[in-house]
Amino acid sequence: MFNIILTLNGDYTSYVKWDQKFEYNEILREYGIILISAFNDSVNVMDNYKCSWMCAGKRDVNLEELKEKLDKNIRDLLKTHPELKEFTLDKIEIQ
């Protein structure tokens, strides 16, 4: 077991919409990562907000590549849902 820590900035409500779509789970599976649980604190605006995903599986992944794929997934969501406000994934860490 290990944690993936996401550092995000921007609109929390839009982040929750992305999180609820759960499409990123397929991206994690491509890397051999299985999401067990996600931990979020409710905030209005994310300012270096840390979200923690408890995971199992492959731990030694290319974090830059994973970040690029998750970034693309976020941008695709924002393009197709103009009612959402912008948020960014700024950093990924594994602990």
CSV table of N, CA and C in Angstrom, one decimal:
chain,number,residue,atom,x,y,z
A,1,MET,N,0.8,-1.2,0.0
A,1,MET,CA,0.0,0.0,0.0
A,1,MET,C,0.9,1.2,0.0
A,2,PHE,N,0.4,2.3,-0.7
A,2,PHE,CA,1.1,3.5,-0.7
A,2,PHE,C,0.1,4.6,-1.0
A,3,ASN,N,0.5,5.9,-0.8
A,3,ASN,CA,-0.3,7.0,-1.1
A,3,ASN,C,0.2,7.8,-2.3
A,4,ILE,N,-0.7,8.2,-3.2
A,4,ILE,CA,-0.4,9.2,-4.2
A,4,ILE,C,-1.0,10.5,-3.7
A,5,ILE,N,-0.1,11.5,-3.6
A,5,ILE,CA,-0.5,12.8,-3.1
A,5,ILE,C,-0.6,13.8,-4.3
A,6,LEU,N,-1.8,14.3,-4.6
A,6,LEU,CA,-2.0,15.3,-5.7
A,6,LEU,C,-2.0,16.7,-5.1
A,7,THR,N,-1.3,17.6,-5.6
A,7,THR,CA,-1.3,19.0,-5.2
A,7,THR,C,-2.1,19.8,-6.3
A,8,LEU,N,-3.2,20.4,-5.9
A,8,LEU,CA,-4.1,21.0,-6.9
A,8,LEU,C,-4.4,22.5,-6.5
A,9,ASN,N,-4.7,23.3,-7.5
A,9,ASN,CA,-5.1,24.7,-7.3
A,9,ASN,C,-6.3,25.0,-8.1
A,10,GLY,N,-7.1,25.9,-7.6
A,10,GLY,CA,-8.3,26.4,-8.4
A,10,GLY,C,-9.6,26.1,-7.8
A,11,ASP,N,-10.6,25.8,-8.6
A,11,ASP,CA,-11.9,25.6,-8.1
A,11,ASP,C,-12.2,24.2,-7.6
A,12,TYR,N,-12.5,24.1,-6.3
A,12,TYR,CA,-12.7,22.8,-5.7
A,12,TYR,C,-14.0,22.1,-6.3
A,13,THR,N,-15.0,22.8,-6.5
A,13,THR,CA,-16.3,22.2,-7.0
A,13,THR,C,-16.0,21.5,-8.4
A,14,SER,N,-15.2,22.2,-9.2
A,14,SER,CA,-14.9,21.6,-10.5
A,14,SER,C,-14.0,20.3,-10.3
A,15,TYR,N,-13.1,20.4,-9.4
A,15,TYR,CA,-12.3,19.2,-9.1
A,15,TYR,C,-13.2,18.0,-8.6
A,16,VAL,N,-14.2,18.3,-7.8
A,16,VAL,CA,-15.1,17.3,-7.3
A,16,VAL,C,-15.8,16.6,-8.5
A,17,LYS,N,-16.2,17.5,-9.5
A,17,LYS,CA,-16.9,16.9,-10.7
A,17,LYS,C,-16.0,16.0,-11.4
A,18,TRP,N,-14.7,16.4,-11.6
A,18,TRP,CA,-13.7,15.5,-12.2
A,18,TRP,C,-13.5,14.2,-11.4
A,19,ASP,N,-13.4,14.3,-10.1
A,19,ASP,CA,-13.2,13.2,-9.2
A,19,ASP,C,-14.4,12.2,-9.3
A,20,GLN,N,-15.6,12.8,-9.4
A,20,GLN,CA,-16.8,11.9,-9.4
A,20,GLN,C,-17.0,11.2,-10.8
A,21,LYS,N,-16.4,11.7,-11.8
A,21,LYS,CA,-16.4,11.0,-13.1
A,21,LYS,C,-15.6,9.8,-13.1
A,22,PHE,N,-14.5,9.8,-12.3
A,22,PHE,CA,-13.7,8.6,-12.0
A,22,PHE,C,-13.0,8.0,-13.3
A,23,GLU,N,-12.9,8.8,-14.4
A,23,GLU,CA,-12.2,8.4,-15.6
A,23,GLU,C,-10.7,8.2,-15.3
A,24,TYR,N,-10.2,8.9,-14.4
A,24,TYR,CA,-8.8,8.8,-14.1
A,24,TYR,C,-8.4,7.4,-13.6
A,25,ASN,N,-9.4,6.7,-13.1
A,25,ASN,CA,-9.1,5.3,-12.6
A,25,ASN,C,-8.5,4.4,-13.8
A,26,GLU,N,-9.0,4.6,-15.0
A,26,GLU,CA,-8.5,3.9,-16.1
A,26,GLU,C,-7.0,4.3,-16.4
A,27,ILE,N,-6.7,5.5,-16.2
A,27,ILE,CA,-5.3,6.0,-16.4
A,27,ILE,C,-4.4,5.3,-15.3
A,28,LEU,N,-4.9,5.3,-14.1
A,28,LEU,CA,-4.1,4.6,-13.0
A,28,LEU,C,-3.9,3.1,-13.4
A,29,ARG,N,-4.9,2.5,-13.9
A,29,ARG,CA,-4.8,1.0,-14.2
A,29,ARG,C,-3.8,0.8,-15.3
A,30,GLU,N,-3.7,1.7,-16.3
A,30,GLU,CA,-2.7,1.6,-17.3
A,30,GLU,C,-1.3,1.6,-16.7
A,31,TYR,N,-1.1,2.2,-15.5
A,31,TYR,CA,0.2,2.2,-14.9
A,31,TYR,C,0.3,1.1,-13.8
A,32,GLY,N,-0.6,0.2,-13.7
A,32,GLY,CA,-0.6,-0.9,-12.8
A,32,GLY,C,-0.9,-0.4,-11.4
A,33,ILE,N,-1.7,0.7,-11.2
A,33,ILE,CA,-2.0,1.2,-9.9
A,33,ILE,C,-3.5,1.0,-9.7
A,34,ILE,N,-3.9,0.5,-8.5
A,34,ILE,CA,-5.3,0.2,-8.2
A,34,ILE,C,-5.6,1.2,-7.1
A,35,LEU,N,-6.6,2.0,-7.3
A,35,LEU,CA,-7.1,3.0,-6.3
A,35,LEU,C,-8.0,2.3,-5.3
A,36,ILE,N,-7.6,2.4,-4.1
A,36,ILE,CA,-8.4,1.8,-3.0
A,36,ILE,C,-9.4,2.8,-2.4
A,37,SER,N,-8.9,4.0,-2.1
A,37,SER,CA,-9.7,5.0,-1.4
A,37,SER,C,-9.1,6.4,-1.7
A,38,ALA,N,-9.9,7.4,-1.7
A,38,ALA,CA,-9.5,8.8,-1.9
A,38,ALA,C,-9.9,9.6,-0.7
A,39,PHE,N,-9.0,10.5,-0.2
A,39,PHE,CA,-9.3,11.3,0.9
A,39,PHE,C,-9.3,12.8,0.5
A,40,ASN,N,-10.4,13.5,0.7
A,40,ASN,CA,-10.6,14.9,0.4
A,40,ASN,C,-11.1,15.7,1.5
A,41,ASP,N,-10.6,16.9,1.7
A,41,ASP,CA,-11.2,17.8,2.7
A,41,ASP,C,-12.0,18.8,1.8
A,42,SER,N,-13.2,19.2,2.3
A,42,SER,CA,-14.0,20.1,1.6
A,42,SER,C,-13.5,21.5,1.8
A,43,VAL,N,-13.2,22.2,0.7
A,43,VAL,CA,-12.8,23.6,0.7
A,43,VAL,C,-13.5,24.3,-0.4
A,44,ASN,N,-13.5,25.7,-0.4
A,44,ASN,CA,-14.1,26.4,-1.5
A,44,ASN,C,-13.1,26.6,-2.6
A,45,VAL,N,-11.9,27.1,-2.3
A,45,VAL,CA,-10.9,27.3,-3.3
A,45,VAL,C,-9.7,26.5,-2.9
A,46,MET,N,-9.1,25.8,-3.8
A,46,MET,CA,-7.9,25.0,-3.5
A,46,MET,C,-6.7,25.9,-3.7
A,47,ASP,N,-5.9,25.9,-2.6
A,47,ASP,CA,-4.6,26.7,-2.6
A,47,ASP,C,-3.5,25.7,-2.2
A,48,ASN,N,-2.8,25.1,-3.1
A,48,ASN,CA,-1.9,24.1,-2.9
A,48,ASN,C,-2.6,23.0,-2.0
A,49,TYR,N,-3.8,22.6,-2.5
A,49,TYR,CA,-4.6,21.6,-1.8
A,49,TYR,C,-4.0,20.2,-2.1
A,50,LYS,N,-4.0,19.4,-1.0
A,50,LYS,CA,-3.5,18.1,-1.1
A,50,LYS,C,-4.6,17.1,-1.0
A,51,CYS,N,-4.7,16.2,-2.0
A,51,CYS,CA,-5.6,15.1,-2.0
A,51,CYS,C,-4.8,13.9,-1.9
A,52,SER,N,-5.2,12.9,-1.2
A,52,SER,CA,-4.5,11.7,-1.0
A,52,SER,C,-5.3,10.5,-1.6
A,53,TRP,N,-4.6,9.7,-2.4
A,53,TRP,CA,-5.2,8.5,-2.9
A,53,TRP,C,-4.5,7.3,-2.3
A,54,MET,N,-5.2,6.4,-1.6
A,54,MET,CA,-4.5,5.2,-1.1
A,54,MET,C,-4.6,4.2,-2.2
A,55,CYS,N,-3.4,3.6,-2.6
A,55,CYS,CA,-3.3,2.8,-3.7
A,55,CYS,C,-2.6,1.5,-3.4
A,56,ALA,N,-2.7,0.6,-4.3
A,56,ALA,CA,-1.9,-0.7,-4.3
A,56,ALA,C,-1.4,-0.9,-5.7
A,57,GLY,N,-0.5,-1.8,-5.9
A,57,GLY,CA,0.0,-2.1,-7.2
A,57,GLY,C,1.4,-1.6,-7.4
A,58,LYS,N,1.7,-1.2,-8.6
A,58,LYS,CA,3.0,-0.7,-9.0
A,58,LYS,C,3.3,0.6,-8.5
A,59,ARG,N,4.4,0.7,-7.7
A,59,ARG,CA,4.7,2.0,-7.1
A,59,ARG,C,5.8,2.8,-7.8
A,60,ASP,N,6.6,2.2,-8.6
A,60,ASP,CA,7.7,2.9,-9.3
A,60,ASP,C,7.3,3.3,-10.7
A,61,VAL,N,6.4,4.3,-10.8
A,61,VAL,CA,5.9,4.8,-12.1
A,61,VAL,C,6.5,6.1,-12.4
A,62,ASN,N,6.5,6.4,-13.7
A,62,ASN,CA,7.0,7.7,-14.1
A,62,ASN,C,6.0,8.8,-13.8
A,63,LEU,N,6.2,9.6,-12.7
A,63,LEU,CA,5.3,10.5,-12.2
A,63,LEU,C,5.0,11.7,-13.2
A,64,GLU,N,6.0,12.1,-13.9
A,64,GLU,CA,5.8,13.1,-14.9
A,64,GLU,C,4.8,12.7,-16.0
A,65,GLU,N,5.0,11.5,-16.5
A,65,GLU,CA,4.1,10.9,-17.5
A,65,GLU,C,2.7,10.8,-17.0
A,66,LEU,N,2.6,10.2,-15.7
A,66,LEU,CA,1.3,10.1,-15.1
A,66,LEU,C,0.6,11.5,-15.0
A,67,LYS,N,1.3,12.5,-14.5
A,67,LYS,CA,0.8,13.8,-14.4
A,67,LYS,C,0.3,14.4,-15.7
A,68,GLU,N,1.1,14.1,-16.8
A,68,GLU,CA,0.7,14.6,-18.1
A,68,GLU,C,-0.7,14.0,-18.5
A,69,LYS,N,-0.8,12.7,-18.3
A,69,LYS,CA,-2.1,12.0,-18.6
A,69,LYS,C,-3.3,12.5,-17.8
A,70,LEU,N,-3.0,12.7,-16.5
A,70,LEU,CA,-4.1,13.3,-15.7
A,70,LEU,C,-4.4,14.7,-16.0
A,71,ASP,N,-3.4,15.5,-16.3
A,71,ASP,CA,-3.6,16.9,-16.8
A,71,ASP,C,-4.5,16.9,-18.0
A,72,LYS,N,-4.2,16.0,-19.0
A,72,LYS,CA,-5.0,16.0,-20.2
A,72,LYS,C,-6.4,15.6,-19.9
A,73,ASN,N,-6.6,14.7,-19.0
A,73,ASN,CA,-8.0,14.3,-18.7
A,73,ASN,C,-8.7,15.5,-18.0
A,74,ILE,N,-8.0,16.3,-17.2
A,74,ILE,CA,-8.7,17.4,-16.6
A,74,ILE,C,-9.0,18.5,-17.7
A,75,ARG,N,-8.1,18.7,-18.6
A,75,ARG,CA,-8.3,19.7,-19.6
A,75,ARG,C,-9.5,19.3,-20.5
A,76,ASP,N,-9.5,18.0,-20.8
A,76,ASP,CA,-10.6,17.5,-21.7
A,76,ASP,C,-12.0,17.7,-21.0
A,77,LEU,N,-12.0,17.5,-19.7
A,77,LEU,CA,-13.3,17.7,-18.9
A,77,LEU,C,-13.6,19.2,-19.0
A,78,LEU,N,-12.7,20.1,-18.7
A,78,LEU,CA,-13.0,21.5,-18.7
A,78,LEU,C,-13.4,22.0,-20.1
A,79,LYS,N,-12.9,21.5,-21.2
A,79,LYS,CA,-13.3,21.9,-22.5
A,79,LYS,C,-14.7,21.5,-22.8
A,80,THR,N,-15.1,20.3,-22.3
A,80,THR,CA,-16.4,19.8,-22.6
A,80,THR,C,-17.5,20.2,-21.7
A,81,HIS,N,-17.1,20.9,-20.6
A,81,HIS,CA,-18.0,21.4,-19.6
A,81,HIS,C,-17.7,22.9,-19.3
A,82,PRO,N,-18.1,23.8,-20.1
A,82,PRO,CA,-17.8,25.2,-20.0
A,82,PRO,C,-18.3,25.8,-18.7
A,83,GLU,N,-19.3,25.2,-18.0
A,83,GLU,CA,-19.8,25.7,-16.8
A,83,GLU,C,-18.8,25.5,-15.6
A,84,LEU,N,-17.8,24.7,-15.8
A,84,LEU,CA,-16.9,24.4,-14.7
A,84,LEU,C,-15.8,25.5,-14.8
A,85,LYS,N,-15.3,25.8,-13.6
A,85,LYS,CA,-14.2,26.8,-13.5
A,85,LYS,C,-12.8,26.0,-13.5
A,86,GLU,N,-11.8,26.7,-13.8
A,86,GLU,CA,-10.5,26.0,-14.0
A,86,GLU,C,-9.9,25.6,-12.6
A,87,PHE,N,-9.2,24.4,-12.7
A,87,PHE,CA,-8.4,24.0,-11.6
A,87,PHE,C,-7.2,23.2,-12.2
A,88,THR,N,-6.1,23.2,-11.5
A,88,THR,CA,-4.9,22.6,-12.1
A,88,THR,C,-4.3,21.5,-11.1
A,89,LEU,N,-3.7,20.5,-11.7
A,89,LEU,CA,-2.9,19.5,-11.0
A,89,LEU,C,-1.5,20.0,-11.1
A,90,ASP,N,-0.9,20.4,-10.0
A,90,ASP,CA,0.4,21.0,-10.1
A,90,ASP,C,1.6,20.0,-9.7
A,91,LYS,N,1.2,18.9,-9.0
A,91,LYS,CA,2.3,18.1,-8.6
A,91,LYS,C,1.7,16.7,-8.1
A,92,ILE,N,2.5,15.6,-8.4
A,92,ILE,CA,2.1,14.3,-7.9
A,92,ILE,C,3.3,13.7,-7.1
A,93,GLU,N,3.1,13.2,-6.0
A,93,GLU,CA,4.1,12.5,-5.2
A,93,GLU,C,3.6,11.1,-4.8
A,94,ILE,N,4.5,10.2,-4.6
A,94,ILE,CA,4.2,8.9,-4.0
A,94,ILE,C,4.9,8.8,-2.6
A,95,GLN,N,4.1,8.4,-1.6
A,95,GLN,CA,4.6,8.3,-0.3
A,95,GLN,C,4.3,6.9,0.2
